[in-house]
Amino acid sequence: ELTFGTSSAVANAVRVSGAEVMVAGTENNPNSKGVAKVWTNGVATVLSDGTRSTGARSLVLSGADLFVIGNELNSGGMYVAKVWKNGAATPLTDGTHNASAEGVAVVGADTHVVGFEATDANPYVLRHWKNGAPVAVTDGTRRAIAYAVVAVTH
């Protein structure tokens, strides 16, 4: 059991390694704001201050570094795609259009995040960010969203 069941909550990703279980998700606070969290063996780590809605969509552990991705509502009412590395948040988008980070993988020193960002012409343009920099995947003329990225090393 991750929550006390007194507010809405959702688990979006699970990582199991030996006896350690990590879950990325969102739990509403008393003000009905979503709060991004990671539960490790049932103990919650809060990723946001609860003043704006946030969501944790996925996570990956690379060495001692924990990467959690998702989004946060900004003061203009737009969702900003974010990555939290060891709890420190970094925006992937500028907040002028709705966006969300949905999947994450780490290969060596490179962090790959996928998701979507709206444009003036299209509400769902597939996005890939490598080390925080956008990488073109589609021309943006058709709706597309990526929910996961898988790293394969040889």
mmCIF file with all atom_site columns, N, CA, C and O in Angstrom, residues 62-113:
data_model
loop_
_atom_site.group_PDB
_atom_site.id
_atom_site.type_symbol
_atom_site.label_atom_id
_atom_site.label_alt_id
_atom_site.label_comp_id
_atom_site.label_asym_id
_atom_site.label_entity_id
_atom_site.label_seq_id
_atom_site.pdbx_PDB_ins_code
_atom_site.Cartn_x
_atom_site.Cartn_y
_atom_site.Cartn_z
_atom_site.occupancy
_atom_site.B_iso_or_equiv
_atom_site.pdbx_formal_charge
_atom_site.auth_seq_id
_atom_site.auth_comp_id
_atom_site.auth_asym_id
_atom_site.auth_atom_id
_atom_site.pdbx_PDB_model_num
ATOM 1   N N  . SER A 1 62  ? 20.098 4.910  -12.900 1.00 0.00 ? 62  SER A N  1
ATOM 2   C CA . SER A 1 62  ? 21.336 4.687  -13.634 1.00 0.00 ? 62  SER A CA 1
ATOM 3   C C  . SER A 1 62  ? 22.487 4.915  -12.668 1.00 0.00 ? 62  SER A C  1
ATOM 4   O O  . SER A 1 62  ? 22.771 6.060  -12.292 1.00 0.00 ? 62  SER A O  1
ATOM 5   N N  . GLY A 1 63  ? 23.110 3.839  -12.231 1.00 0.00 ? 63  GLY A N  1
ATOM 6   C CA . GLY A 1 63  ? 24.130 3.963  -11.196 1.00 0.00 ? 63  GLY A CA 1
ATOM 7   C C  . GLY A 1 63  ? 23.468 4.469  -9.930  1.00 0.00 ? 63  GLY A C  1
ATOM 8   O O  . GLY A 1 63  ? 22.467 3.927  -9.478  1.00 0.00 ? 63  GLY A O  1
ATOM 9   N N  . ALA A 1 64  ? 23.981 5.568  -9.394  1.00 0.00 ? 64  ALA A N  1
ATOM 10  C CA . ALA A 1 64  ? 23.394 6.168  -8.185  1.00 0.00 ? 64  ALA A CA 1
ATOM 11  C C  . ALA A 1 64  ? 22.398 7.266  -8.518  1.00 0.00 ? 64  ALA A C  1
ATOM 12  O O  . ALA A 1 64  ? 21.829 7.871  -7.615  1.00 0.00 ? 64  ALA A O  1
ATOM 13  N N  . ASP A 1 65  ? 22.169 7.541  -9.811  1.00 0.00 ? 65  ASP A N  1
ATOM 14  C CA . ASP A 1 65  ? 21.295 8.640  -10.224 1.00 0.00 ? 65  ASP A CA 1
ATOM 15  C C  . ASP A 1 65  ? 19.889 8.145  -10.537 1.00 0.00 ? 65  ASP A C  1
ATOM 16  O O  . ASP A 1 65  ? 19.703 7.224  -11.339 1.00 0.00 ? 65  ASP A O  1
ATOM 17  N N  . LEU A 1 66  ? 18.898 8.800  -9.931  1.00 0.00 ? 66  LEU A N  1
ATOM 18  C CA . LEU A 1 66  ? 17.501 8.501  -10.193 1.00 0.00 ? 66  LEU A CA 1
ATOM 19  C C  . LEU A 1 66  ? 16.922 9.590  -11.083 1.00 0.00 ? 66  LEU A C  1
ATOM 20  O O  . LEU A 1 66  ? 16.970 10.776 -10.739 1.00 0.00 ? 66  LEU A O  1
ATOM 21  N N  . PHE A 1 67  ? 16.389 9.189  -12.233 1.00 0.00 ? 67  PHE A N  1
ATOM 22  C CA . PHE A 1 67  ? 15.741 10.097 -13.168 1.00 0.00 ? 67  PHE A CA 1
ATOM 23  C C  . PHE A 1 67  ? 14.241 9.815  -13.144 1.00 0.00 ? 67  PHE A C  1
ATOM 24  O O  . PHE A 1 67  ? 13.818 8.678  -13.338 1.00 0.00 ? 67  PHE A O  1
ATOM 25  N N  . VAL A 1 68  ? 13.457 10.847 -12.892 1.00 0.00 ? 68  VAL A N  1
ATOM 26  C CA . VAL A 1 68  ? 12.003 10.756 -12.915 1.00 0.00 ? 68  VAL A CA 1
ATOM 27  C C  . VAL A 1 68  ? 11.523 11.807 -13.902 1.00 0.00 ? 68  VAL A C  1
ATOM 28  O O  . VAL A 1 68  ? 12.022 12.936 -13.902 1.00 0.00 ? 68  VAL A O  1
ATOM 29  N N  . ILE A 1 69  ? 10.553 11.442 -14.744 1.00 0.00 ? 69  ILE A N  1
ATOM 30  C CA . ILE A 1 69  ? 10.067 12.400 -15.726 1.00 0.00 ? 69  ILE A CA 1
ATOM 31  C C  . ILE A 1 69  ? 8.564  12.553 -15.607 1.00 0.00 ? 69  ILE A C  1
ATOM 32  O O  . ILE A 1 69  ? 7.871  11.689 -15.089 1.00 0.00 ? 69  ILE A O  1
ATOM 33  N N  . GLY A 1 70  ? 8.061  13.690 -16.084 1.00 0.00 ? 70  GLY A N  1
ATOM 34  C CA . GLY A 1 70  ? 6.634  13.962 -16.045 1.00 0.00 ? 70  GLY A CA 1
ATOM 35  C C  . GLY A 1 70  ? 6.353  15.380 -16.478 1.00 0.00 ? 70  GLY A C  1
ATOM 36  O O  . GLY A 1 70  ? 6.948  15.878 -17.433 1.00 0.00 ? 70  GLY A O  1
ATOM 37  N N  . ASN A 1 71  ? 5.457  16.053 -15.735 1.00 0.00 ? 71  ASN A N  1
ATOM 38  C CA . ASN A 1 71  ? 5.113  17.422 -16.094 1.00 0.00 ? 71  ASN A CA 1
ATOM 39  C C  . ASN A 1 71  ? 4.698  18.218 -14.867 1.00 0.00 ? 71  ASN A C  1
ATOM 40  O O  . ASN A 1 71  ? 4.453  17.648 -13.797 1.00 0.00 ? 71  ASN A O  1
ATOM 41  N N  . GLU A 1 72  ? 4.655  19.534 -15.046 1.00 0.00 ? 72  GLU A N  1
ATOM 42  C CA . GLU A 1 72  ? 4.212  20.430 -13.983 1.00 0.00 ? 72  GLU A CA 1
ATOM 43  C C  . GLU A 1 72  ? 3.433  21.578 -14.602 1.00 0.00 ? 72  GLU A C  1
ATOM 44  O O  . GLU A 1 72  ? 3.853  22.157 -15.607 1.00 0.00 ? 72  GLU A O  1
ATOM 45  N N  . LEU A 1 73  ? 2.300  21.918 -14.003 1.00 0.00 ? 73  LEU A N  1
ATOM 46  C CA . LEU A 1 73  ? 1.485  23.036 -14.450 1.00 0.00 ? 73  LEU A CA 1
ATOM 47  C C  . LEU A 1 73  ? 2.181  24.342 -14.088 1.00 0.00 ? 73  LEU A C  1
ATOM 48  O O  . LEU A 1 73  ? 2.589  24.545 -12.942 1.00 0.00 ? 73  LEU A O  1
ATOM 49  N N  . ASN A 1 74  ? 2.335  25.239 -15.079 1.00 0.00 ? 74  ASN A N  1
ATOM 50  C CA . ASN A 1 74  ? 2.988  26.515 -14.779 1.00 0.00 ? 74  ASN A CA 1
ATOM 51  C C  . ASN A 1 74  ? 1.942  27.580 -14.427 1.00 0.00 ? 74  ASN A C  1
ATOM 52  O O  . ASN A 1 74  ? 0.736  27.320 -14.459 1.00 0.00 ? 74  ASN A O  1
ATOM 53  N N  . SER A 1 75  ? 2.386  28.778 -14.114 1.00 0.00 ? 75  SER A N  1
ATOM 54  C CA . SER A 1 75  ? 1.482  29.844 -13.697 1.00 0.00 ? 75  SER A CA 1
ATOM 55  C C  . SER A 1 75  ? 0.586  30.319 -14.836 1.00 0.00 ? 75  SER A C  1
ATOM 56  O O  . SER A 1 75  ? -0.448 30.931 -14.587 1.00 0.00 ? 75  SER A O  1
ATOM 57  N N  . GLY A 1 76  ? 0.957  30.011 -16.079 1.00 0.00 ? 76  GLY A N  1
ATOM 58  C CA . GLY A 1 76  ? 0.140  30.376 -17.237 1.00 0.00 ? 76  GLY A CA 1
ATOM 59  C C  . GLY A 1 76  ? -0.890 29.321 -17.605 1.00 0.00 ? 76  GLY A C  1
ATOM 60  O O  . GLY A 1 76  ? -1.604 29.469 -18.603 1.00 0.00 ? 76  GLY A O  1
ATOM 61  N N  . GLY A 1 77  ? -0.958 28.242 -16.828 1.00 0.00 ? 77  GLY A N  1
ATOM 62  C CA . GLY A 1 77  ? -1.939 27.193 -17.092 1.00 0.00 ? 77  GLY A CA 1
ATOM 63  C C  . GLY A 1 77  ? -1.500 26.159 -18.115 1.00 0.00 ? 77  GLY A C  1
ATOM 64  O O  . GLY A 1 77  ? -2.320 25.383 -18.607 1.00 0.00 ? 77  GLY A O  1
ATOM 65  N N  . MET A 1 78  ? -0.209 26.113 -18.421 1.00 0.00 ? 78  MET A N  1
ATOM 66  C CA . MET A 1 78  ? 0.325  25.134 -19.370 1.00 0.00 ? 78  MET A CA 1
ATOM 67  C C  . MET A 1 78  ? 1.171  24.104 -18.632 1.00 0.00 ? 78  MET A C  1
ATOM 68  O O  . MET A 1 78  ? 1.880  24.442 -17.677 1.00 0.00 ? 78  MET A O  1
ATOM 69  N N  . TYR A 1 79  ? 1.119  22.856 -19.099 1.00 0.00 ? 79  TYR A N  1
ATOM 70  C CA . TYR A 1 79  ? 1.965  21.813 -18.530 1.00 0.00 ? 79  TYR A CA 1
ATOM 71  C C  . TYR A 1 79  ? 3.335  21.838 -19.190 1.00 0.00 ? 79  TYR A C  1
ATOM 72  O O  . TYR A 1 79  ? 3.452  21.884 -20.407 1.00 0.00 ? 79  TYR A O  1
ATOM 73  N N  . VAL A 1 80  ? 4.371  21.824 -18.366 1.00 0.00 ? 80  VAL A N  1
ATOM 74  C CA . VAL A 1 80  ? 5.766  21.860 -18.811 1.00 0.00 ? 80  VAL A CA 1
ATOM 75  C C  . VAL A 1 80  ? 6.359  20.468 -18.618 1.00 0.00 ? 80  VAL A C  1
ATOM 76  O O  . VAL A 1 80  ? 6.258  19.899 -17.527 1.00 0.00 ? 80  VAL A O  1
ATOM 77  N N  . ALA A 1 81  ? 6.965  19.900 -19.665 1.00 0.00 ? 81  ALA A N  1
ATOM 78  C CA . ALA A 1 81  ? 7.659  18.615 -19.541 1.00 0.00 ? 81  ALA A CA 1
ATOM 79  C C  . ALA A 1 81  ? 8.879  18.808 -18.659 1.00 0.00 ? 81  ALA A C  1
ATOM 80  O O  . ALA A 1 81  ? 9.621  19.791 -18.803 1.00 0.00 ? 81  ALA A O  1
ATOM 81  N N  . LYS A 1 82  ? 9.092  17.864 -17.728 1.00 0.00 ? 82  LYS A N  1
ATOM 82  C CA . LYS A 1 82  ? 10.208 17.994 -16.778 1.00 0.00 ? 82  LYS A CA 1
ATOM 83  C C  . LYS A 1 82  ? 10.915 16.676 -16.585 1.00 0.00 ? 82  LYS A C  1
ATOM 84  O O  . LYS A 1 82  ? 10.340 15.604 -16.740 1.00 0.00 ? 82  LYS A O  1
ATOM 85  N N  . VAL A 1 83  ? 12.184 16.809 -16.174 1.00 0.00 ? 83  VAL A N  1
ATOM 86  C CA . VAL A 1 83  ? 12.956 15.660 -15.694 1.00 0.00 ? 83  VAL A CA 1
ATOM 87  C C  . VAL A 1 83  ? 13.510 16.053 -14.331 1.00 0.00 ? 83  VAL A C  1
ATOM 88  O O  . VAL A 1 83  ? 14.002 17.166 -14.143 1.00 0.00 ? 83  VAL A O  1
ATOM 89  N N  . TRP A 1 84  ? 13.359 15.141 -13.375 1.00 0.00 ? 84  TRP A N  1
ATOM 90  C CA . TRP A 1 84  ? 13.951 15.320 -12.050 1.00 0.00 ? 84  TRP A CA 1
ATOM 91  C C  . TRP A 1 84  ? 15.127 14.354 -11.950 1.00 0.00 ? 84  TRP A C  1
ATOM 92  O O  . TRP A 1 84  ? 14.951 13.137 -12.068 1.00 0.00 ? 84  TRP A O  1
ATOM 93  N N  . LYS A 1 85  ? 16.328 14.879 -11.770 1.00 0.00 ? 85  LYS A N  1
ATOM 94  C CA . LYS A 1 85  ? 17.505 14.033 -11.552 1.00 0.00 ? 85  LYS A CA 1
ATOM 95  C C  . LYS A 1 85  ? 17.866 14.164 -10.085 1.00 0.00 ? 85  LYS A C  1
ATOM 96  O O  . LYS A 1 85  ? 18.195 15.258 -9.615  1.00 0.00 ? 85  LYS A O  1
ATOM 97  N N  . ASN A 1 86  ? 17.757 13.059 -9.376  1.00 0.00 ? 86  ASN A N  1
ATOM 98  C CA . ASN A 1 86  ? 18.022 13.041 -7.932  1.00 0.00 ? 86  ASN A CA 1
ATOM 99  C C  . ASN A 1 86  ? 17.222 14.123 -7.204  1.00 0.00 ? 86  ASN A C  1
ATOM 100 O O  . ASN A 1 86  ? 17.702 14.745 -6.264  1.00 0.00 ? 86  ASN A O  1
ATOM 101 N N  . GLY A 1 87  ? 16.002 14.357 -7.666  1.00 0.00 ? 87  GLY A N  1
ATOM 102 C CA . GLY A 1 87  ? 15.097 15.300 -7.017  1.00 0.00 ? 87  GLY A CA 1
ATOM 103 C C  . GLY A 1 87  ? 15.153 16.719 -7.529  1.00 0.00 ? 87  GLY A C  1
ATOM 104 O O  . GLY A 1 87  ? 14.280 17.522 -7.209  1.00 0.00 ? 87  GLY A O  1
ATOM 105 N N  . ALA A 1 88  ? 16.174 17.073 -8.319  1.00 0.00 ? 88  ALA A N  1
ATOM 106 C CA . ALA A 1 88  ? 16.298 18.431 -8.861  1.00 0.00 ? 88  ALA A CA 1
ATOM 107 C C  . ALA A 1 88  ? 15.598 18.511 -10.210 1.00 0.00 ? 88  ALA A C  1
ATOM 108 O O  . ALA A 1 88  ? 15.914 17.763 -11.131 1.00 0.00 ? 88  ALA A O  1
ATOM 109 N N  . ALA A 1 89  ? 14.625 19.417 -10.329 1.00 0.00 ? 89  ALA A N  1
ATOM 110 C CA . ALA A 1 89  ? 13.807 19.540 -11.539 1.00 0.00 ? 89  ALA A CA 1
ATOM 111 C C  . ALA A 1 89  ? 14.491 20.388 -12.602 1.00 0.00 ? 89  ALA A C  1
ATOM 112 O O  . ALA A 1 89  ? 15.083 21.423 -12.297 1.00 0.00 ? 89  ALA A O  1
ATOM 113 N N  . THR A 1 90  ? 14.361 19.940 -13.860 1.00 0.00 ? 90  THR A N  1
ATOM 114 C CA . THR A 1 90  ? 14.829 20.688 -15.012 1.00 0.00 ? 90  THR A CA 1
ATOM 115 C C  . THR A 1 90  ? 13.715 20.680 -16.050 1.00 0.00 ? 90  THR A C  1
ATOM 116 O O  . THR A 1 90  ? 13.255 19.607 -16.444 1.00 0.00 ? 90  THR A O  1
ATOM 117 N N  . PRO A 1 91  ? 13.267 21.854 -16.508 1.00 0.00 ? 91  PRO A N  1
ATOM 118 C CA . PRO A 1 91  ? 12.237 21.873 -17.550 1.00 0.00 ? 91  PRO A CA 1
ATOM 119 C C  . PRO A 1 91  ? 12.815 21.467 -18.905 1.00 0.00 ? 91  PRO A C  1
ATOM 120 O O  . PRO A 1 91  ? 13.961 21.807 -19.223 1.00 0.00 ? 91  PRO A O  1
ATOM 121 N N  . LEU A 1 92  ? 12.022 20.749 -19.681 1.00 0.00 ? 92  LEU A N  1
ATOM 122 C CA . LEU A 1 92  ? 12.416 20.372 -21.034 1.00 0.00 ? 92  LEU A CA 1
ATOM 123 C C  . LEU A 1 92  ? 11.769 21.279 -22.075 1.00 0.00 ? 92  LEU A C  1
ATOM 124 O O  . LEU A 1 92  ? 12.220 21.338 -23.212 1.00 0.00 ? 92  LEU A O  1
ATOM 125 N N  . THR A 1 93  ? 10.675 21.952 -21.691 1.00 0.00 ? 93  THR A N  1
ATOM 126 C CA . THR A 1 93  ? 9.961  22.844 -22.594 1.00 0.00 ? 93  THR A CA 1
ATOM 127 C C  . THR A 1 93  ? 9.827  24.222 -21.944 1.00 0.00 ? 93  THR A C  1
ATOM 128 O O  . THR A 1 93  ? 10.025 24.358 -20.738 1.00 0.00 ? 93  THR A O  1
ATOM 129 N N  . ASP A 1 94  ? 9.463  25.210 -22.765 1.00 0.00 ? 94  ASP A N  1
ATOM 130 C CA . ASP A 1 94  ? 9.424  26.589 -22.258 1.00 0.00 ? 94  ASP A CA 1
ATOM 131 C C  . ASP A 1 94  ? 8.095  26.995 -21.635 1.00 0.00 ? 94  ASP A C  1
ATOM 132 O O  . ASP A 1 94  ? 7.970  28.106 -21.118 1.00 0.00 ? 94  ASP A O  1
ATOM 133 N N  . GLY A 1 95  ? 7.092  26.139 -21.687 1.00 0.00 ? 95  GLY A N  1
ATOM 134 C CA . GLY A 1 95  ? 5.828  26.438 -21.031 1.00 0.00 ? 95  GLY A CA 1
ATOM 135 C C  . GLY A 1 95  ? 4.853  27.263 -21.848 1.00 0.00 ? 95  GLY A C  1
ATOM 136 O O  . GLY A 1 95  ? 3.819  27.664 -21.326 1.00 0.00 ? 95  GLY A O  1
ATOM 137 N N  . THR A 1 96  ? 5.145  27.504 -23.119 1.00 0.00 ? 96  THR A N  1
ATOM 138 C CA . THR A 1 96  ? 4.201  28.253 -23.949 1.00 0.00 ? 96  THR A CA 1
ATOM 139 C C  . THR A 1 96  ? 3.103  27.370 -24.518 1.00 0.00 ? 96  THR A C  1
ATOM 140 O O  . THR A 1 96  ? 2.072  27.875 -24.954 1.00 0.00 ? 96  THR A O  1
ATOM 141 N N  . HIS A 1 97  ? 3.332  26.044 -24.542 1.00 0.00 ? 97  HIS A N  1
ATOM 142 C CA . HIS A 1 97  ? 2.345  25.063 -24.999 1.00 0.00 ? 97  HIS A CA 1
ATOM 143 C C  . HIS A 1 97  ? 2.354  23.884 -24.020 1.00 0.00 ? 97  HIS A C  1
ATOM 144 O O  . HIS A 1 97  ? 3.378  23.609 -23.392 1.00 0.00 ? 97  HIS A O  1
ATOM 145 N N  . ASN A 1 98  ? 1.240  23.174 -23.932 1.00 0.00 ? 98  ASN A N  1
ATOM 146 C CA . ASN A 1 98  ? 1.186  21.985 -23.084 1.00 0.00 ? 98  ASN A CA 1
ATOM 147 C C  . ASN A 1 98  ? 2.174  20.936 -23.570 1.00 0.00 ? 98  ASN A C  1
ATOM 148 O O  . ASN A 1 98  ? 2.359  20.750 -24.774 1.00 0.00 ? 98  ASN A O  1
ATOM 149 N N  . ALA A 1 99  ? 2.807  20.254 -22.618 1.00 0.00 ? 99  ALA A N  1
ATOM 150 C CA . ALA A 1 99  ? 3.780  19.217 -22.945 1.00 0.00 ? 99  ALA A CA 1
ATOM 151 C C  . ALA A 1 99  ? 3.877  18.242 -21.780 1.00 0.00 ? 99  ALA A C  1
ATOM 152 O O  . ALA A 1 99  ? 3.523  18.572 -20.650 1.00 0.00 ? 99  ALA A O  1
ATOM 153 N N  . SER A 1 100 ? 4.370  17.050 -22.075 1.00 0.00 ? 100 SER A N  1
ATOM 154 C CA . SER A 1 100 ? 4.613  16.073 -21.022 1.00 0.00 ? 100 SER A CA 1
ATOM 155 C C  . SER A 1 100 ? 5.725  15.128 -21.442 1.00 0.00 ? 100 SER A C  1
ATOM 156 O O  . SER A 1 100 ? 5.813  14.738 -22.607 1.00 0.00 ? 100 SER A O  1
ATOM 157 N N  . ALA A 1 101 ? 6.556  14.780 -20.488 1.00 0.00 ? 101 ALA A N  1
ATOM 158 C CA . ALA A 1 101 ? 7.563  13.739 -20.672 1.00 0.00 ? 101 ALA A CA 1
ATOM 159 C C  . ALA A 1 101 ? 6.931  12.428 -20.215 1.00 0.00 ? 101 ALA A C  1
ATOM 160 O O  . ALA A 1 101 ? 6.337  12.371 -19.142 1.00 0.00 ? 101 ALA A O  1
ATOM 161 N N  . GLU A 1 102 ? 7.038  11.372 -21.013 1.00 0.00 ? 102 GLU A N  1
ATOM 162 C CA . GLU A 1 102 ? 6.335  10.127 -20.739 1.00 0.00 ? 102 GLU A CA 1
ATOM 163 C C  . GLU A 1 102 ? 7.246  8.920  -20.535 1.00 0.00 ? 102 GLU A C  1
ATOM 164 O O  . GLU A 1 102 ? 6.874  7.976  -19.867 1.00 0.00 ? 102 GLU A O  1
ATOM 165 N N  . GLY A 1 103 ? 8.436  8.927  -21.130 1.00 0.00 ? 103 GLY A N  1
ATOM 166 C CA . GLY A 1 103 ? 9.343  7.790  -21.006 1.00 0.00 ? 103 GLY A CA 1
ATOM 167 C C  . GLY A 1 103 ? 10.776 8.262  -20.901 1.00 0.00 ? 103 GLY A C  1
ATOM 168 O O  . GLY A 1 103 ? 11.135 9.320  -21.437 1.00 0.00 ? 103 GLY A O  1
ATOM 169 N N  . VAL A 1 104 ? 11.617 7.468  -20.229 1.00 0.00 ? 104 VAL A N  1
ATOM 170 C CA . VAL A 1 104 ? 13.011 7.857  -20.027 1.00 0.00 ? 104 VAL A CA 1
ATOM 171 C C  . VAL A 1 104 ? 13.910 6.628  -20.075 1.00 0.00 ? 104 VAL A C  1
ATOM 172 O O  . VAL A 1 104 ? 13.524 5.549  -19.623 1.00 0.00 ? 104 VAL A O  1
ATOM 173 N N  . ALA A 1 105 ? 15.099 6.818  -20.644 1.00 0.00 ? 105 ALA A N  1
ATOM 174 C CA . ALA A 1 105 ? 16.134 5.786  -20.642 1.00 0.00 ? 105 ALA A CA 1
ATOM 175 C C  . ALA A 1 105 ? 17.484 6.481  -20.566 1.00 0.00 ? 105 ALA A C  1
ATOM 176 O O  . ALA A 1 105 ? 17.652 7.604  -21.048 1.00 0.00 ? 105 ALA A O  1
ATOM 177 N N  . VAL A 1 106 ? 18.446 5.808  -19.964 1.00 0.00 ? 106 VAL A N  1
ATOM 178 C CA . VAL A 1 106 ? 19.802 6.339  -19.865 1.00 0.00 ? 106 VAL A CA 1
ATOM 179 C C  . VAL A 1 106 ? 20.746 5.334  -20.509 1.00 0.00 ? 106 VAL A C  1
ATOM 180 O O  . VAL A 1 106 ? 20.702 4.137  -20.203 1.00 0.00 ? 106 VAL A O  1
ATOM 181 N N  . VAL A 1 107 ? 21.593 5.845  -21.420 1.00 0.00 ? 107 VAL A N  1
ATOM 182 C CA . VAL A 1 107 ? 22.610 5.025  -22.080 1.00 0.00 ? 107 VAL A CA 1
ATOM 183 C C  . VAL A 1 107 ? 23.938 5.724  -21.866 1.00 0.00 ? 107 VAL A C  1
ATOM 184 O O  . VAL A 1 107 ? 24.160 6.816  -22.387 1.00 0.00 ? 107 VAL A O  1
ATOM 185 N N  . GLY A 1 108 ? 24.792 5.130  -21.056 1.00 0.00 ? 108 GLY A N  1
ATOM 186 C CA . GLY A 1 108 ? 26.060 5.773  -20.733 1.00 0.00 ? 108 GLY A CA 1
ATOM 187 C C  . GLY A 1 108 ? 25.801 7.093  -20.047 1.00 0.00 ? 108 GLY A C  1
ATOM 188 O O  . GLY A 1 108 ? 25.093 7.167  -19.045 1.00 0.00 ? 108 GLY A O  1
ATOM 189 N N  . ALA A 1 109 ? 26.326 8.167  -20.641 1.00 0.00 ? 109 ALA A N  1
ATOM 190 C CA . ALA A 1 109 ? 26.136 9.505  -20.074 1.00 0.00 ? 109 ALA A CA 1
ATOM 191 C C  . ALA A 1 109 ? 24.950 10.235 -20.691 1.00 0.00 ? 109 ALA A C  1
ATOM 192 O O  . ALA A 1 109 ? 24.690 11.376 -20.350 1.00 0.00 ? 109 ALA A O  1
ATOM 193 N N  . ASP A 1 110 ? 24.227 9.579  -21.608 1.00 0.00 ? 110 ASP A N  1
ATOM 194 C CA . ASP A 1 110 ? 23.129 10.231 -22.318 1.00 0.00 ? 110 ASP A CA 1
ATOM 195 C C  . ASP A 1 110 ? 21.775 9.861  -21.733 1.00 0.00 ? 110 ASP A C  1
ATOM 196 O O  . ASP A 1 110 ? 21.464 8.680  -21.539 1.00 0.00 ? 110 ASP A O  1
ATOM 197 N N  . THR A 1 111 ? 20.957 10.879 -21.498 1.00 0.00 ? 111 THR A N  1
ATOM 198 C CA . THR A 1 111 ? 19.591 10.690 -21.017 1.00 0.00 ? 111 THR A CA 1
ATOM 199 C C  . THR A 1 111 ? 18.638 10.971 -22.174 1.00 0.00 ? 111 THR A C  1
ATOM 200 O O  . THR A 1 111 ? 18.700 12.035 -22.794 1.00 0.00 ? 111 THR A O  1
ATOM 201 N N  . HIS A 1 112 ? 17.763 9.993  -22.462 1.00 0.00 ? 112 HIS A N  1
ATOM 202 C CA . HIS A 1 112 ? 16.779 10.119 -23.534 1.00 0.00 ? 112 HIS A CA 1
ATOM 203 C C  . HIS A 1 112 ? 15.394 10.179 -22.910 1.00 0.00 ? 112 HIS A C  1
ATOM 204 O O  . HIS A 1 112 ? 15.020 9.296  -22.132 1.00 0.00 ? 112 HIS A O  1
ATOM 205 N N  . VAL A 1 113 ? 14.641 11.215 -23.246 1.00 0.00 ? 113 VAL A N  1
ATOM 206 C CA . VAL A 1 113 ? 13.274 11.393 -22.754 1.00 0.00 ? 113 VAL A CA 1
ATOM 207 C C  . VAL A 1 113 ? 12.367 11.540 -23.964 1.00 0.00 ? 113 VAL A C  1
ATOM 208 O O  . VAL A 1 113 ? 12.718 12.231 -24.925 1.00 0.00 ? 113 VAL A O  1
#
